[in-house]
PDB file of C-alpha atoms in Angstrom:
ATOM      1  CA  SER J  47     161.580 142.763 106.597  1.00 70.00           C
ATOM      2  CA  GLU J  48     163.621 139.713 105.783  1.00 81.00           C
ATOM      3  CA  CYS J  49     163.164 140.212 102.049  1.00 85.00           C
ATOM      4  CA  ARG J  50     164.510 143.774 102.300  1.00 84.00           C
ATOM      5  CA  ALA J  51     167.552 142.534 104.212  1.00 82.00           C
ATOM      6  CA  PHE J  52     168.354 139.848 101.640  1.00 86.00           C
ATOM      7  CA  ALA J  53     167.879 142.303  98.769  1.00 86.00           C
ATOM      8  CA  THR J  54     170.303 144.725 100.446  1.00 85.00           C
ATOM      9  CA  MET J  55     172.865 141.970 101.065  1.00 86.00           C
ATOM     10  CA  THR J  56     172.589 140.944  97.414  1.00 88.00           C
ATOM     11  CA  LEU J  57     173.181 144.550  96.333  1.00 87.00           C
ATOM     12  CA  CYS J  58     176.173 144.647  98.671  1.00 86.00           C
ATOM     13  CA  ASN J  59     177.700 141.610  96.989  1.00 87.00           C
ATOM     14  CA  LEU J  60     176.948 142.960  93.523  1.00 87.00           C
ATOM     15  CA  ALA J  61     178.400 146.377  94.391  1.00 87.00           C
ATOM     16  CA  SER J  62     181.774 144.807  95.103  1.00 84.00           C
ATOM     17  CA  LYS J  63     182.221 144.312  91.349  1.00 81.00           C
ATOM     18  CA  ARG J  64     182.699 147.434  89.222  1.00 76.00           C
ATOM     19  CA  MET J  65     180.369 146.408  86.395  1.00 77.00           C
ATOM     20  CA  GLN J  66     177.483 145.532  88.708  1.00 83.00           C
ATOM     21  CA  GLY J  67     178.215 148.599  90.835  1.00 82.00           C
ATOM     22  CA  SER J  68     177.734 150.778  87.771  1.00 82.00           C
ATOM     23  CA  ALA J  69     174.406 149.066  87.090  1.00 85.00           C
ATOM     24  CA  ILE J  70     173.299 149.765  90.690  1.00 87.00           C
ATOM     25  CA  LEU J  71     174.258 153.432  90.263  1.00 84.00           C
ATOM     26  CA  ASP J  72     172.373 153.633  86.951  1.00 84.00           C
ATOM     27  CA  ALA J  73     169.294 152.093  88.559  1.00 87.00           C
ATOM     28  CA  GLY J  74     169.219 154.755  91.295  1.00 84.00           C
ATOM     29  CA  GLY J  75     170.335 152.366  93.998  1.00 85.00           C
ATOM     30  CA  MET J  76     172.370 154.943  95.920  1.00 86.00           C
ATOM     31  CA  GLN J  77     169.331 157.006  96.834  1.00 85.00           C
ATOM     32  CA  SER J  78     167.402 153.925  97.961  1.00 86.00           C
ATOM     33  CA  LEU J  79     170.317 152.873 100.142  1.00 89.00           C
ATOM     34  CA  ALA J  80     170.652 156.348 101.688  1.00 87.00           C
ATOM     35  CA  THR J  81     166.935 156.371 102.430  1.00 86.00           C
ATOM     36  CA  MET J  82     167.260 152.984 104.078  1.00 87.00           C
ATOM     37  CA  VAL J  83     170.122 154.209 106.269  1.00 89.00           C
ATOM     38  CA  ASN J  84     167.971 157.143 107.415  1.00 86.00           C
ATOM     39  CA  THR J  85     164.634 155.449 107.889  1.00 86.00           C
ATOM     40  CA  THR J  86     165.204 151.995 109.326  1.00 85.00           C
ATOM     41  CA  ASP J  87     165.647 151.139 112.984  1.00 87.00           C
ATOM     42  CA  ASP J  88     167.101 147.768 112.031  1.00 89.00           C
ATOM     43  CA  THR J  89     170.841 148.008 112.731  1.00 91.00           C
ATOM     44  CA  ASN J  90     171.661 145.031 110.519  1.00 90.00           C
ATOM     45  CA  LEU J  91     169.851 146.663 107.617  1.00 91.00           C
ATOM     46  CA  GLN J  92     171.703 149.951 108.223  1.00 93.00           C
ATOM     47  CA  ARG J  93     174.990 148.051 108.266  1.00 94.00           C
ATOM     48  CA  ALA J  94     174.188 146.290 105.000  1.00 92.00           C
ATOM     49  CA  ALA J  95     173.131 149.553 103.326  1.00 93.00           C
ATOM     50  CA  LEU J  96     176.270 151.369 104.498  1.00 95.00           C
ATOM     51  CA  LEU J  97     178.518 148.497 103.462  1.00 94.00           C
ATOM     52  CA  THR J  98     176.877 148.543 100.028  1.00 93.00           C
ATOM     53  CA  LEU J  99     177.463 152.297  99.814  1.00 94.00           C
ATOM     54  CA  TYR J 100     181.072 151.694 100.820  1.00 94.00           C
ATOM     55  CA  ASN J 101     181.458 149.110  98.040  1.00 93.00           C
ATOM     56  CA  LEU J 102     180.019 151.652  95.603  1.00 92.00           C
ATOM     57  CA  SER J 103     182.398 154.320  96.922  1.00 93.00           C
ATOM     58  CA  THR J 104     185.391 152.234  95.858  1.00 91.00           C
ATOM     59  CA  CYS J 105     184.520 153.187  92.280  1.00 87.00           C
ATOM     60  CA  GLU J 106     185.825 156.663  91.486  1.00 87.00           C
ATOM     61  CA  LEU J 107     182.911 157.307  89.126  1.00 83.00           C
ATOM     62  CA  SER J 108     180.502 157.150  92.079  1.00 87.00           C
ATOM     63  CA  HIS J 109     182.210 159.910  94.058  1.00 90.00           C
ATOM     64  CA  ARG J 110     180.496 162.717  92.163  1.00 89.00           C
ATOM     65  CA  LEU J 111     177.110 161.103  92.864  1.00 87.00           C
ATOM     66  CA  PHE J 112     177.883 160.963  96.571  1.00 88.00           C
ATOM     67  CA  VAL J 113     178.713 164.653  96.820  1.00 88.00           C
ATOM     68  CA  GLU J 114     176.048 166.005  94.450  1.00 86.00           C
ATOM     69  CA  ASP J 115     173.311 164.743  96.747  1.00 77.00           C
ATOM     70  CA  ASN J 116     173.331 166.662 100.038  1.00 72.00           C
ATOM     71  CA  ASP J 117     171.064 164.058 101.614  1.00 78.00           C
ATOM     72  CA  MET J 118     173.643 161.387 100.815  1.00 86.00           C
ATOM     73  CA  ILE J 119     176.449 163.233 102.613  1.00 86.00           C
ATOM     74  CA  ARG J 120     174.123 163.997 105.548  1.00 87.00           C
ATOM     75  CA  SER J 121     173.233 160.299 105.808  1.00 90.00           C
ATOM     76  CA  ILE J 122     176.886 159.325 105.861  1.00 93.00           C
ATOM     77  CA  VAL J 123     177.801 162.026 108.380  1.00 93.00           C
ATOM     78  CA  ALA J 124     174.895 161.048 110.636  1.00 93.00           C
ATOM     79  CA  SER J 125     176.059 157.436 110.488  1.00 95.00           C
ATOM     80  CA  CYS J 126     179.439 158.534 111.851  1.00 94.00           C
ATOM     81  CA  ARG J 127     177.534 159.241 115.080  1.00 94.00           C
ATOM     82  CA  SER J 128     175.646 155.942 115.130  1.00 95.00           C
ATOM     83  CA  ARG J 129     175.509 153.901 118.327  1.00 95.00           C
ATOM     84  CA  ASP J 130     176.627 150.944 116.236  1.00 96.00           C
ATOM     85  CA  VAL J 131     180.387 150.706 115.769  1.00 97.00           C
ATOM     86  CA  LEU J 132     180.163 149.018 112.363  1.00 97.00           C
ATOM     87  CA  CYS J 133     177.868 151.751 111.040  1.00 96.00           C
ATOM     88  CA  ARG J 134     180.393 154.347 112.230  1.00 97.00           C
ATOM     89  CA  ARG J 135     183.274 152.481 110.590  1.00 97.00           C
ATOM     90  CA  PHE J 136     181.481 152.014 107.265  1.00 97.00           C
ATOM     91  CA  ALA J 137     180.503 155.700 107.166  1.00 97.00           C
ATOM     92  CA  LEU J 138     184.111 156.761 107.804  1.00 97.00           C
ATOM     93  CA  MET J 139     185.294 154.370 105.087  1.00 97.00           C
ATOM     94  CA  ILE J 140     182.915 156.031 102.611  1.00 96.00           C
ATOM     95  CA  LEU J 141     184.109 159.530 103.560  1.00 95.00           C
ATOM     96  CA  THR J 142     187.713 158.351 103.245  1.00 95.00           C
ATOM     97  CA  ASN J 143     187.127 157.100  99.712  1.00 95.00           C
ATOM     98  CA  ILE J 144     185.361 160.281  98.621  1.00 94.00           C
ATOM     99  CA  ALA J 145     188.143 162.390 100.171  1.00 92.00           C
ATOM    100  CA  CYS J 146     190.893 160.510  98.327  1.00 92.00           C
ATOM    101  CA  ASN J 147     189.573 161.828  95.009  1.00 91.00           C
ATOM    102  CA  GLU J 148     190.929 165.333  94.352  1.00 89.00           C
ATOM    103  CA  LYS J 149     187.764 166.145  92.366  1.00 90.00           C
ATOM    104  CA  THR J 150     185.473 165.445  95.347  1.00 89.00           C
ATOM    105  CA  ARG J 151     187.834 166.066  98.259  1.00 88.00           C
ATOM    106  CA  ALA J 152     186.532 169.535  99.098  1.00 85.00           C
ATOM    107  CA  GLU J 153     182.909 168.373  98.982  1.00 86.00           C
ATOM    108  CA  SER J 154     183.681 165.487 101.347  1.00 86.00           C
ATOM    109  CA  THR J 155     184.515 168.020 104.053  1.00 85.00           C
ATOM    110  CA  ARG J 156     181.252 169.898 103.684  1.00 82.00           C
ATOM    111  CA  GLY J 157     177.959 169.005 105.271  1.00 81.00           C
ATOM    112  CA  GLY J 158     179.692 167.971 108.460  1.00 88.00           C
ATOM    113  CA  GLY J 159     182.129 165.493 106.895  1.00 90.00           C
ATOM    114  CA  LEU J 160     185.235 167.130 108.326  1.00 89.00           C
ATOM    115  CA  GLN J 161     183.641 167.603 111.760  1.00 92.00           C
ATOM    116  CA  ALA J 162     182.504 163.966 111.806  1.00 94.00           C
ATOM    117  CA  ALA J 163     186.049 162.791 111.081  1.00 92.00           C
ATOM    118  CA  VAL J 164     187.484 165.093 113.770  1.00 91.00           C
ATOM    119  CA  LEU J 165     184.957 163.841 116.343  1.00 93.00           C
ATOM    120  CA  SER J 166     185.746 160.254 115.383  1.00 94.00           C
ATOM    121  CA  LEU J 167     189.341 160.804 116.504  1.00 92.00           C
ATOM    122  CA  LYS J 168     187.939 160.460 120.036  1.00 91.00           C
ATOM    123  CA  ASP J 169     185.855 157.353 119.345  1.00 93.00           C
ATOM    124  CA  ASP J 170     186.150 154.550 121.900  1.00 91.00           C
ATOM    125  CA  ASP J 171     186.725 152.142 119.025  1.00 93.00           C
ATOM    126  CA  PHE J 172     190.342 151.901 117.834  1.00 89.00           C
ATOM    127  CA  SER J 173     189.389 151.103 114.228  1.00 91.00           C
ATOM    128  CA  SER J 174     187.123 154.149 114.066  1.00 94.00           C
ATOM    129  CA  ARG J 175     189.946 156.376 115.332  1.00 91.00           C
ATOM    130  CA  ARG J 176     192.285 154.847 112.762  1.00 90.00           C
ATOM    131  CA  LEU J 177     189.786 155.388 109.944  1.00 94.00           C
ATOM    132  CA  ALA J 178     189.277 158.984 111.100  1.00 93.00           C
ATOM    133  CA  CYS J 179     193.038 159.593 110.844  1.00 91.00           C
ATOM    134  CA  ILE J 180     193.130 158.195 107.317  1.00 92.00           C
ATOM    135  CA  CYS J 181     190.051 160.202 106.358  1.00 91.00           C
ATOM    136  CA  LEU J 182     191.578 163.440 107.672  1.00 91.00           C
ATOM    137  CA  ALA J 183     194.849 162.674 105.885  1.00 90.00           C
ATOM    138  CA  ASN J 184     192.887 162.427 102.636  1.00 91.00           C
ATOM    139  CA  MET J 185     190.847 165.547 103.392  1.00 90.00           C
ATOM    140  CA  GLY J 186     193.849 167.564 104.528  1.00 88.00           C
ATOM    141  CA  ASN J 187     195.586 167.866 101.178  1.00 84.00           C
ATOM    142  CA  ASN J 188     195.035 171.612 100.922  1.00 78.00           C
ATOM    143  CA  ALA J 189     195.726 174.589 103.168  1.00 79.00           C
ATOM    144  CA  ALA J 190     192.078 175.536 103.706  1.00 80.00           C
ATOM    145  CA  THR J 191     191.134 172.088 104.957  1.00 82.00           C
ATOM    146  CA  GLN J 192     194.265 171.847 107.076  1.00 83.00           C
ATOM    147  CA  SER J 193     193.290 175.022 108.897  1.00 80.00           C
ATOM    148  CA  GLN J 194     189.730 173.685 109.328  1.00 85.00           C
ATOM    149  CA  ILE J 195     191.088 170.536 110.980  1.00 85.00           C
ATOM    150  CA  VAL J 196     192.794 172.806 113.509  1.00 82.00           C
ATOM    151  CA  VAL J 197     189.761 175.123 113.903  1.00 85.00           C
ATOM    152  CA  HIS J 198     187.461 172.165 114.588  1.00 83.00           C
ATOM    153  CA  GLY J 199     189.735 170.814 117.307  1.00 83.00           C
ATOM    154  CA  GLY J 200     191.452 167.992 115.475  1.00 82.00           C
ATOM    155  CA  LEU J 201     195.005 168.919 116.373  1.00 78.00           C
ATOM    156  CA  PRO J 202     194.911 167.996 120.114  1.00 81.00           C
ATOM    157  CA  SER J 203     193.358 164.626 119.281  1.00 83.00           C
ATOM    158  CA  LEU J 204     195.940 163.924 116.573  1.00 80.00           C
ATOM    159  CA  VAL J 205     198.781 164.858 118.944  1.00 81.00           C
ATOM    160  CA  ALA J 206     197.315 162.611 121.654  1.00 81.00           C
ATOM    161  CA  LEU J 207     197.063 159.734 119.182  1.00 79.00           C
ATOM    162  CA  CYS J 208     200.728 160.259 118.221  1.00 76.00           C
ATOM    163  CA  LEU J 209     201.646 159.738 121.876  1.00 74.00           C
ATOM    164  CA  MET J 210     199.715 156.486 122.319  1.00 73.00           C
ATOM    165  CA  GLY J 211     201.695 153.401 123.161  1.00 65.00           C
ATOM    166  CA  ASP J 212     201.088 151.339 120.062  1.00 65.00           C
ATOM    167  CA  ASP J 213     202.893 151.844 116.754  1.00 64.00           C
ATOM    168  CA  ASP J 214     199.776 151.450 114.583  1.00 64.00           C
ATOM    169  CA  THR J 215     197.985 154.356 116.250  1.00 60.00           C
ATOM    170  CA  GLN J 216     201.078 156.555 116.145  1.00 56.00           C
ATOM    171  CA  GLU J 217     201.609 155.799 112.481  1.00 63.00           C
ATOM    172  CA  CYS J 218     198.010 156.676 111.559  1.00 59.00           C
ATOM    173  CA  ALA J 219     198.101 159.961 113.487  1.00 55.00           C
TER     174      ALA J 219
END
């Protein structure tokens, strides 16, 4: 509904500020947003919910909440496979933020997070490939995860991206 969309956009704007983001977390907003991502067929509503979750993920205090809820990680991972390019990008941005925190890095790879990032290396969308490289760089800060990147087939894609003709792609890979 239109009201739901405007409420989600308002939350998105509020979540961009740390103090309001904390209030959204305290009010249980993350779970409502994850449910919305999973249950709506409205792409614009999914985008708004994922962008709000991304804004929340910029706050380090939220990272633990993301990884403690298996449904949350599953929602984000599933969104990495969305038909909508913006949904895929926002989901990768969330995973990237969670993976940059050493306290939640390992959990970001579980539940399909690492596999989603590896698969995104082959995305048709340049920005999604770039985000996948950054995400894997954050995830790959320990030997176990590095070997999992190789096991899940990430190495050939990373090598191929290093050989691409543009400097931005090479630098990310």
